[in-house]
């Protein structure tokens, strides 16, 4: 088992990675980029003040505006007129040295600059600070400006502030990380716990046992998964039971004829060997029992081949009416032995494309079941007719005991036998429960529609429909059809 691929580990790492990423983003934005943000902010302030001063230059309360800007942003502002008279507003605090600096060079720089705007940053030795300066002209004519303006602003040394932030960040980051590790462990356990629980219970699925404990507060998906698995376990248990039943049926079915064969063979050896009449009779029993054995074995082999998808369809076009008549004639002997009539009504010359031998088996199995469960009327009705344009329908109907609505959907399952079958049906032959699954497999392989209608005490009708072959229209590609069931309630 690879722990690193477990949900628990994955959830845990994802959680930790997300928090680490968020911490990194916080560090970059807050600490690493702090000096840059600070610079931007200061430049923005100085520019904003300049825009205000310039746009209010001609207003009556220009002095107030100058004072307001300088006070609000703690600045030193100097306005120099062409006649060298000067207005100074100093709200920088502390330094007076700025007034002493000659502005002549700055004025020259402004005049020479491309857009009449200069920025400078220099060190104020006295205050041990950096100073940012914006210089420009005021007025509409650049050649003869109304005045020059110089705005000075301190750039505080922010190294210590950044250092403090950084230290604080390390402590907070460590705390967040410890909490994250703790919480992601709790969460990943919480998320993976029900999955692990269900998985442990599902290990018993192959034995058909599944009893996962689902709490009220479990996730919806987990509840659904538990539901699905529980259904699957029931199906497994059912099919396991059916298989076991089949094994016992088959063993029983195999043992009975074998016992008979052995007994009759011994009888021929010991008693009837010299009596041709008796010997004939005994040999007939042996041959009949051998036939029974071989048909049982063939059935089982056929079904497993069909269901494994090994059996290829050998499709050809043939006269279904003739085939149905042929299969029905095989039941003549039953009429003779048990007085059961198979009543056939078949339209003539119905041609379809299918695998003849497999379809014969379908027809045979359906009639055989109807004969087995025939009702008091001792008659089985077989019909073959054109139902709609291009569709032919084959039906087998009996008026026997019928199948209950609960059992009807399952009769097509392999090994399924209605267990509480009454012992009164005419031919008390125990079936293997695979006849109808062969029917289902063959018809599905052909893509034919099929179904059963039955009501308890009244009888059953089994049918399938196939496209009729026509010279002009090639048969459609086989496609899967859903099983159609009509359940009639017992009145
Ligand atoms: P089996 O070999 O037992 O007949 P099938 O697969 O042919 O197996 O049929 C499955 C079950 O369906 C039967 O055991 C029987 O209970 C029920 N069944 C099939 N055909 C009929 C019918 N015509 N009337 C009543 N029950 C039927």
PDB file of C-alpha atoms in Angstrom, residues 42-262:
ATOM      1  CA  UNK A  42       4.933  59.069  -1.593  1.00  0.00           C
ATOM      2  CA  UNK A  43       5.206  59.874  -5.318  1.00  0.00           C
ATOM      3  CA  UNK A  44       1.457  59.785  -5.579  1.00  0.00           C
ATOM      4  CA  UNK A  45       1.143  62.209  -2.658  1.00  0.00           C
ATOM      5  CA  UNK A  46       3.592  64.697  -4.063  1.00  0.00           C
ATOM      6  CA  UNK A  47       1.954  64.540  -7.497  1.00  0.00           C
ATOM      7  CA  UNK A  48      -1.475  64.987  -6.019  1.00  0.00           C
ATOM      8  CA  UNK A  49      -0.330  68.092  -4.134  1.00  0.00           C
ATOM      9  CA  UNK A  50       1.193  69.504  -7.304  1.00  0.00           C
ATOM     10  CA  UNK A  51      -2.025  68.989  -9.294  1.00  0.00           C
ATOM     11  CA  UNK A  52      -4.015  70.763  -6.565  1.00  0.00           C
ATOM     12  CA  UNK A  53      -1.619  73.691  -6.427  1.00  0.00           C
ATOM     13  CA  UNK A  54      -1.483  74.132 -10.161  1.00  0.00           C
ATOM     14  CA  UNK A  55      -5.230  73.980 -10.664  1.00  0.00           C
ATOM     15  CA  UNK A  56      -5.935  76.466  -7.876  1.00  0.00           C
ATOM     16  CA  UNK A  57      -3.191  78.864  -8.826  1.00  0.00           C
ATOM     17  CA  UNK A  58      -5.525  81.659  -9.735  1.00  0.00           C
ATOM     18  CA  UNK A  59      -8.042  81.095  -6.981  1.00  0.00           C
ATOM     19  CA  UNK A  60      -8.536  83.679  -4.214  1.00  0.00           C
ATOM     20  CA  UNK A  61      -7.760  81.278  -1.428  1.00  0.00           C
ATOM     21  CA  UNK A  62      -4.581  79.921  -3.006  1.00  0.00           C
ATOM     22  CA  UNK A  63      -2.708  80.552   0.244  1.00  0.00           C
ATOM     23  CA  UNK A  64      -5.142  78.359   2.182  1.00  0.00           C
ATOM     24  CA  UNK A  65      -4.922  75.571  -0.352  1.00  0.00           C
ATOM     25  CA  UNK A  66      -1.124  75.690  -0.206  1.00  0.00           C
ATOM     26  CA  UNK A  67      -1.272  75.458   3.552  1.00  0.00           C
ATOM     27  CA  UNK A  68      -3.825  72.652   3.460  1.00  0.00           C
ATOM     28  CA  UNK A  69      -1.731  70.531   1.107  1.00  0.00           C
ATOM     29  CA  UNK A  70       1.459  71.085   3.071  1.00  0.00           C
ATOM     30  CA  UNK A  71      -0.221  70.298   6.406  1.00  0.00           C
ATOM     31  CA  UNK A  72      -2.135  67.235   5.226  1.00  0.00           C
ATOM     32  CA  UNK A  73       0.886  65.593   3.644  1.00  0.00           C
ATOM     33  CA  UNK A  74       3.598  67.090   5.854  1.00  0.00           C
ATOM     34  CA  UNK A  75       5.429  68.841   3.029  1.00  0.00           C
ATOM     35  CA  UNK A  76       7.660  71.796   2.342  1.00  0.00           C
ATOM     36  CA  UNK A  77       6.305  73.894  -0.553  1.00  0.00           C
ATOM     37  CA  UNK A  78       8.096  76.817  -2.114  1.00  0.00           C
ATOM     38  CA  UNK A  79       6.626  79.069  -4.810  1.00  0.00           C
ATOM     39  CA  UNK A  80       9.159  81.308  -6.601  1.00  0.00           C
ATOM     40  CA  UNK A  81       7.944  84.186  -8.763  1.00  0.00           C
ATOM     41  CA  UNK A  82       9.978  85.496 -11.723  1.00  0.00           C
ATOM     42  CA  UNK A  83      10.860  88.569  -9.662  1.00  0.00           C
ATOM     43  CA  UNK A  84      12.446  86.199  -7.102  1.00  0.00           C
ATOM     44  CA  UNK A  85       9.815  86.836  -4.432  1.00  0.00           C
ATOM     45  CA  UNK A  86       9.041  83.569  -2.677  1.00  0.00           C
ATOM     46  CA  UNK A  87       6.241  81.930  -0.715  1.00  0.00           C
ATOM     47  CA  UNK A  88       7.353  79.161   1.636  1.00  0.00           C
ATOM     48  CA  UNK A  89       5.026  76.866   3.523  1.00  0.00           C
ATOM     49  CA  UNK A  90       6.941  74.412   5.692  1.00  0.00           C
ATOM     50  CA  UNK A  91       5.018  71.615   7.376  1.00  0.00           C
ATOM     51  CA  UNK A  92       7.838  69.156   7.122  1.00  0.00           C
ATOM     52  CA  UNK A  93       8.825  69.685  10.694  1.00  0.00           C
ATOM     53  CA  UNK A  94      12.369  70.082  11.861  1.00  0.00           C
ATOM     54  CA  UNK A  95      14.466  71.071   8.922  1.00  0.00           C
ATOM     55  CA  UNK A  96      15.000  74.620   7.836  1.00  0.00           C
ATOM     56  CA  UNK A  97      17.853  73.820   5.527  1.00  0.00           C
ATOM     57  CA  UNK A  98      15.580  73.434   2.492  1.00  0.00           C
ATOM     58  CA  UNK A  99      14.978  77.193   2.414  1.00  0.00           C
ATOM     59  CA  UNK A 100      18.742  77.703   2.240  1.00  0.00           C
ATOM     60  CA  UNK A 101      19.244  75.577  -0.841  1.00  0.00           C
ATOM     61  CA  UNK A 102      19.497  77.657  -3.971  1.00  0.00           C
ATOM     62  CA  UNK A 103      16.682  76.818  -6.316  1.00  0.00           C
ATOM     63  CA  UNK A 104      18.357  78.392  -9.339  1.00  0.00           C
ATOM     64  CA  UNK A 105      19.722  75.105 -10.611  1.00  0.00           C
ATOM     65  CA  UNK A 106      16.330  73.485 -10.111  1.00  0.00           C
ATOM     66  CA  UNK A 107      14.655  76.252 -12.122  1.00  0.00           C
ATOM     67  CA  UNK A 108      17.143  75.653 -14.912  1.00  0.00           C
ATOM     68  CA  UNK A 109      16.444  71.951 -14.828  1.00  0.00           C
ATOM     69  CA  UNK A 110      12.685  72.626 -15.055  1.00  0.00           C
ATOM     70  CA  UNK A 111      13.203  74.929 -18.048  1.00  0.00           C
ATOM     71  CA  UNK A 112      15.387  72.352 -19.754  1.00  0.00           C
ATOM     72  CA  UNK A 113      13.194  69.368 -18.982  1.00  0.00           C
ATOM     73  CA  UNK A 114      11.012  67.949 -21.712  1.00  0.00           C
ATOM     74  CA  UNK A 115       7.643  68.395 -20.050  1.00  0.00           C
ATOM     75  CA  UNK A 116       8.554  71.000 -17.454  1.00  0.00           C
ATOM     76  CA  UNK A 117       8.507  68.536 -14.572  1.00  0.00           C
ATOM     77  CA  UNK A 118      11.469  67.239 -12.574  1.00  0.00           C
ATOM     78  CA  UNK A 119      11.817  64.736  -9.748  1.00  0.00           C
ATOM     79  CA  UNK A 120      14.864  64.497  -7.491  1.00  0.00           C
ATOM     80  CA  UNK A 121      15.746  62.477  -4.463  1.00  0.00           C
ATOM     81  CA  UNK A 122      18.591  63.583  -2.206  1.00  0.00           C
ATOM     82  CA  UNK A 123      19.861  63.113   1.301  1.00  0.00           C
ATOM     83  CA  UNK A 124      19.128  65.581   4.092  1.00  0.00           C
ATOM     84  CA  UNK A 125      22.303  65.313   6.187  1.00  0.00           C
ATOM     85  CA  UNK A 126      20.872  67.290   9.021  1.00  0.00           C
ATOM     86  CA  UNK A 127      17.850  65.090   9.538  1.00  0.00           C
ATOM     87  CA  UNK A 128      19.520  61.903   8.298  1.00  0.00           C
ATOM     88  CA  UNK A 129      16.631  61.361   5.894  1.00  0.00           C
ATOM     89  CA  UNK A 130      16.031  61.059   2.189  1.00  0.00           C
ATOM     90  CA  UNK A 131      14.086  63.870   0.562  1.00  0.00           C
ATOM     91  CA  UNK A 132      11.958  63.595  -2.534  1.00  0.00           C
ATOM     92  CA  UNK A 133      11.389  66.711  -4.606  1.00  0.00           C
ATOM     93  CA  UNK A 134       8.987  67.650  -7.388  1.00  0.00           C
ATOM     94  CA  UNK A 135       9.687  70.830  -9.335  1.00  0.00           C
ATOM     95  CA  UNK A 136       7.638  72.441 -12.077  1.00  0.00           C
ATOM     96  CA  UNK A 137       6.324  75.724 -13.444  1.00  0.00           C
ATOM     97  CA  UNK A 138       2.897  77.287 -13.043  1.00  0.00           C
ATOM     98  CA  UNK A 139       1.059  79.196 -15.741  1.00  0.00           C
ATOM     99  CA  UNK A 140       0.050  78.704 -19.333  1.00  0.00           C
ATOM    100  CA  UNK A 141       3.217  79.832 -21.091  1.00  0.00           C
ATOM    101  CA  UNK A 142       6.265  77.696 -20.561  1.00  0.00           C
ATOM    102  CA  UNK A 143       8.601  80.409 -21.849  1.00  0.00           C
ATOM    103  CA  UNK A 144       7.274  82.926 -19.329  1.00  0.00           C
ATOM    104  CA  UNK A 145       5.813  80.992 -16.426  1.00  0.00           C
ATOM    105  CA  UNK A 146       3.802  82.729 -13.716  1.00  0.00           C
ATOM    106  CA  UNK A 147       5.901  81.041 -11.060  1.00  0.00           C
ATOM    107  CA  UNK A 148       7.864  77.915 -10.167  1.00  0.00           C
ATOM    108  CA  UNK A 149       6.759  75.436  -7.572  1.00  0.00           C
ATOM    109  CA  UNK A 150       8.959  73.042  -5.582  1.00  0.00           C
ATOM    110  CA  UNK A 151       7.451  70.466  -3.287  1.00  0.00           C
ATOM    111  CA  UNK A 152       9.618  68.516  -0.845  1.00  0.00           C
ATOM    112  CA  UNK A 153       8.619  65.421   0.980  1.00  0.00           C
ATOM    113  CA  UNK A 154      10.556  63.167   3.443  1.00  0.00           C
ATOM    114  CA  UNK A 155      11.149  59.518   2.568  1.00  0.00           C
ATOM    115  CA  UNK A 156      11.294  57.965   6.011  1.00  0.00           C
ATOM    116  CA  UNK A 157      13.915  55.260   6.487  1.00  0.00           C
ATOM    117  CA  UNK A 158      11.680  52.204   6.410  1.00  0.00           C
ATOM    118  CA  UNK A 159      14.367  49.527   6.906  1.00  0.00           C
ATOM    119  CA  UNK A 160      13.535  49.102  10.615  1.00  0.00           C
ATOM    120  CA  UNK A 161       9.820  48.990   9.935  1.00  0.00           C
ATOM    121  CA  UNK A 162      10.340  46.274   7.359  1.00  0.00           C
ATOM    122  CA  UNK A 163      12.539  44.397   9.830  1.00  0.00           C
ATOM    123  CA  UNK A 164       9.834  44.570  12.491  1.00  0.00           C
ATOM    124  CA  UNK A 165       7.217  43.383  10.008  1.00  0.00           C
ATOM    125  CA  UNK A 166       9.460  40.566   8.945  1.00  0.00           C
ATOM    126  CA  UNK A 167      10.049  39.307  12.465  1.00  0.00           C
ATOM    127  CA  UNK A 168       6.376  39.560  13.229  1.00  0.00           C
ATOM    128  CA  UNK A 169       5.581  37.691  10.050  1.00  0.00           C
ATOM    129  CA  UNK A 170       7.943  34.835  10.977  1.00  0.00           C
ATOM    130  CA  UNK A 171       6.240  34.364  14.324  1.00  0.00           C
ATOM    131  CA  UNK A 172       2.698  34.584  12.914  1.00  0.00           C
ATOM    132  CA  UNK A 173       3.686  32.389   9.950  1.00  0.00           C
ATOM    133  CA  UNK A 174       5.037  29.702  12.276  1.00  0.00           C
ATOM    134  CA  UNK A 175       1.854  29.779  14.336  1.00  0.00           C
ATOM    135  CA  UNK A 176      -0.315  29.526  11.201  1.00  0.00           C
ATOM    136  CA  UNK A 177       1.814  26.667   9.917  1.00  0.00           C
ATOM    137  CA  UNK A 178       1.551  24.704  13.160  1.00  0.00           C
ATOM    138  CA  UNK A 179      -2.209  25.247  13.178  1.00  0.00           C
ATOM    139  CA  UNK A 180      -2.431  24.210   9.534  1.00  0.00           C
ATOM    140  CA  UNK A 181      -0.526  20.984  10.105  1.00  0.00           C
ATOM    141  CA  UNK A 182      -2.774  20.203  13.044  1.00  0.00           C
ATOM    142  CA  UNK A 183      -6.020  21.120  11.280  1.00  0.00           C
ATOM    143  CA  UNK A 184      -5.169  19.428   8.002  1.00  0.00           C
ATOM    144  CA  UNK A 185      -4.373  16.245   9.931  1.00  0.00           C
ATOM    145  CA  UNK A 186      -7.790  16.472  11.586  1.00  0.00           C
ATOM    146  CA  UNK A 187      -9.558  17.246   8.269  1.00  0.00           C
ATOM    147  CA  UNK A 188      -7.767  14.640   6.196  1.00  0.00           C
ATOM    148  CA  UNK A 189      -8.633  12.037   8.840  1.00  0.00           C
ATOM    149  CA  UNK A 190     -12.229  13.177   8.842  1.00  0.00           C
ATOM    150  CA  UNK A 191     -12.527  13.061   5.052  1.00  0.00           C
ATOM    151  CA  UNK A 192     -10.800   9.735   4.569  1.00  0.00           C
ATOM    152  CA  UNK A 193     -12.276   7.951   7.583  1.00  0.00           C
ATOM    153  CA  UNK A 194     -15.648   7.003   6.010  1.00  0.00           C
ATOM    154  CA  UNK A 195     -13.957   5.916   2.786  1.00  0.00           C
ATOM    155  CA  UNK A 196     -11.556   3.706   4.733  1.00  0.00           C
ATOM    156  CA  UNK A 197     -14.497   2.386   6.768  1.00  0.00           C
ATOM    157  CA  UNK A 198     -16.529   1.559   3.633  1.00  0.00           C
ATOM    158  CA  UNK A 199     -13.488   0.029   1.984  1.00  0.00           C
ATOM    159  CA  UNK A 200     -12.891  -2.235   4.970  1.00  0.00           C
ATOM    160  CA  UNK A 201     -16.507  -3.363   4.875  1.00  0.00           C
ATOM    161  CA  UNK A 202     -16.373  -3.795   1.093  1.00  0.00           C
ATOM    162  CA  UNK A 203     -13.548  -6.313   1.509  1.00  0.00           C
ATOM    163  CA  UNK A 204     -16.247  -8.739   2.639  1.00  0.00           C
ATOM    164  CA  UNK A 205     -18.270  -8.089  -0.551  1.00  0.00           C
ATOM    165  CA  UNK A 206     -17.044 -11.200  -2.382  1.00  0.00           C
ATOM    166  CA  UNK A 207     -18.600 -13.234   0.410  1.00  0.00           C
ATOM    167  CA  UNK A 208     -21.844 -11.311  -0.092  1.00  0.00           C
ATOM    168  CA  UNK A 209     -21.498  -9.598   3.274  1.00  0.00           C
ATOM    169  CA  UNK A 210     -21.556  -5.846   3.519  1.00  0.00           C
ATOM    170  CA  UNK A 211     -22.509  -4.076   6.688  1.00  0.00           C
ATOM    171  CA  UNK A 212     -20.846  -0.657   6.572  1.00  0.00           C
ATOM    172  CA  UNK A 213     -21.928   1.548   9.434  1.00  0.00           C
ATOM    173  CA  UNK A 214     -23.214   4.794   7.991  1.00  0.00           C
ATOM    174  CA  UNK A 215     -23.752   7.718  10.313  1.00  0.00           C
ATOM    175  CA  UNK A 216     -26.328  10.473   9.903  1.00  0.00           C
ATOM    176  CA  UNK A 217     -23.537  12.989   9.392  1.00  0.00           C
ATOM    177  CA  UNK A 218     -21.675  11.062   6.709  1.00  0.00           C
ATOM    178  CA  UNK A 219     -21.324  12.710   3.309  1.00  0.00           C
ATOM    179  CA  UNK A 220     -24.082  12.204   0.749  1.00  0.00           C
ATOM    180  CA  UNK A 221     -21.679  10.480  -1.678  1.00  0.00           C
ATOM    181  CA  UNK A 222     -20.558   8.056   1.027  1.00  0.00           C
ATOM    182  CA  UNK A 223     -24.172   7.179   1.794  1.00  0.00           C
ATOM    183  CA  UNK A 224     -24.811   6.622  -1.908  1.00  0.00           C
ATOM    184  CA  UNK A 225     -21.696   4.476  -2.222  1.00  0.00           C
ATOM    185  CA  UNK A 226     -22.754   2.415   0.775  1.00  0.00           C
ATOM    186  CA  UNK A 227     -26.192   1.993  -0.811  1.00  0.00           C
ATOM    187  CA  UNK A 228     -24.703   0.866  -4.125  1.00  0.00           C
ATOM    188  CA  UNK A 229     -22.329  -1.560  -2.433  1.00  0.00           C
ATOM    189  CA  UNK A 230     -25.068  -2.923  -0.256  1.00  0.00           C
ATOM    190  CA  UNK A 231     -27.213  -3.565  -3.365  1.00  0.00           C
ATOM    191  CA  UNK A 232     -24.217  -5.206  -5.020  1.00  0.00           C
ATOM    192  CA  UNK A 233     -23.633  -7.403  -1.989  1.00  0.00           C
ATOM    193  CA  UNK A 234     -27.260  -8.506  -2.052  1.00  0.00           C
ATOM    194  CA  UNK A 235     -26.925  -9.352  -5.742  1.00  0.00           C
ATOM    195  CA  UNK A 236     -23.736 -11.283  -5.050  1.00  0.00           C
ATOM    196  CA  UNK A 237     -25.379 -13.133  -2.193  1.00  0.00           C
ATOM    197  CA  UNK A 238     -28.363 -13.905  -4.399  1.00  0.00           C
ATOM    198  CA  UNK A 239     -26.297 -15.120  -7.294  1.00  0.00           C
ATOM    199  CA  UNK A 240     -24.183 -17.109  -4.845  1.00  0.00           C
ATOM    200  CA  UNK A 241     -27.320 -18.757  -3.487  1.00  0.00           C
ATOM    201  CA  UNK A 242     -28.527 -19.409  -7.008  1.00  0.00           C
ATOM    202  CA  UNK A 243     -25.186 -20.912  -7.961  1.00  0.00           C
ATOM    203  CA  UNK A 244     -25.249 -23.151  -4.928  1.00  0.00           C
ATOM    204  CA  UNK A 245     -28.806 -24.157  -5.750  1.00  0.00           C
ATOM    205  CA  UNK A 246     -27.801 -24.811  -9.335  1.00  0.00           C
ATOM    206  CA  UNK A 247     -24.906 -26.949  -8.191  1.00  0.00           C
ATOM    207  CA  UNK A 248     -27.211 -29.032  -6.073  1.00  0.00           C
ATOM    208  CA  UNK A 249     -29.795 -29.171  -8.888  1.00  0.00           C
ATOM    209  CA  UNK A 250     -27.237 -30.117 -11.463  1.00  0.00           C
ATOM    210  CA  UNK A 251     -25.686 -32.719  -9.181  1.00  0.00           C
ATOM    211  CA  UNK A 252     -29.161 -34.047  -8.559  1.00  0.00           C
ATOM    212  CA  UNK A 253     -30.025 -33.938 -12.263  1.00  0.00           C
ATOM    213  CA  UNK A 254     -26.782 -35.670 -13.129  1.00  0.00           C
ATOM    214  CA  UNK A 255     -27.024 -38.233 -10.397  1.00  0.00           C
ATOM    215  CA  UNK A 256     -30.596 -39.364 -11.179  1.00  0.00           C
ATOM    216  CA  UNK A 257     -29.954 -40.459 -14.778  1.00  0.00           C
ATOM    217  CA  UNK A 258     -26.547 -41.854 -13.830  1.00  0.00           C
ATOM    218  CA  UNK A 259     -28.129 -44.007 -11.116  1.00  0.00           C
ATOM    219  CA  UNK A 260     -30.747 -45.162 -13.602  1.00  0.00           C
ATOM    220  CA  UNK A 261     -28.138 -45.896 -16.265  1.00  0.00           C
ATOM    221  CA  UNK A 262     -26.078 -47.859 -13.796  1.00  0.00           C
TER     222      UNK A 262
END
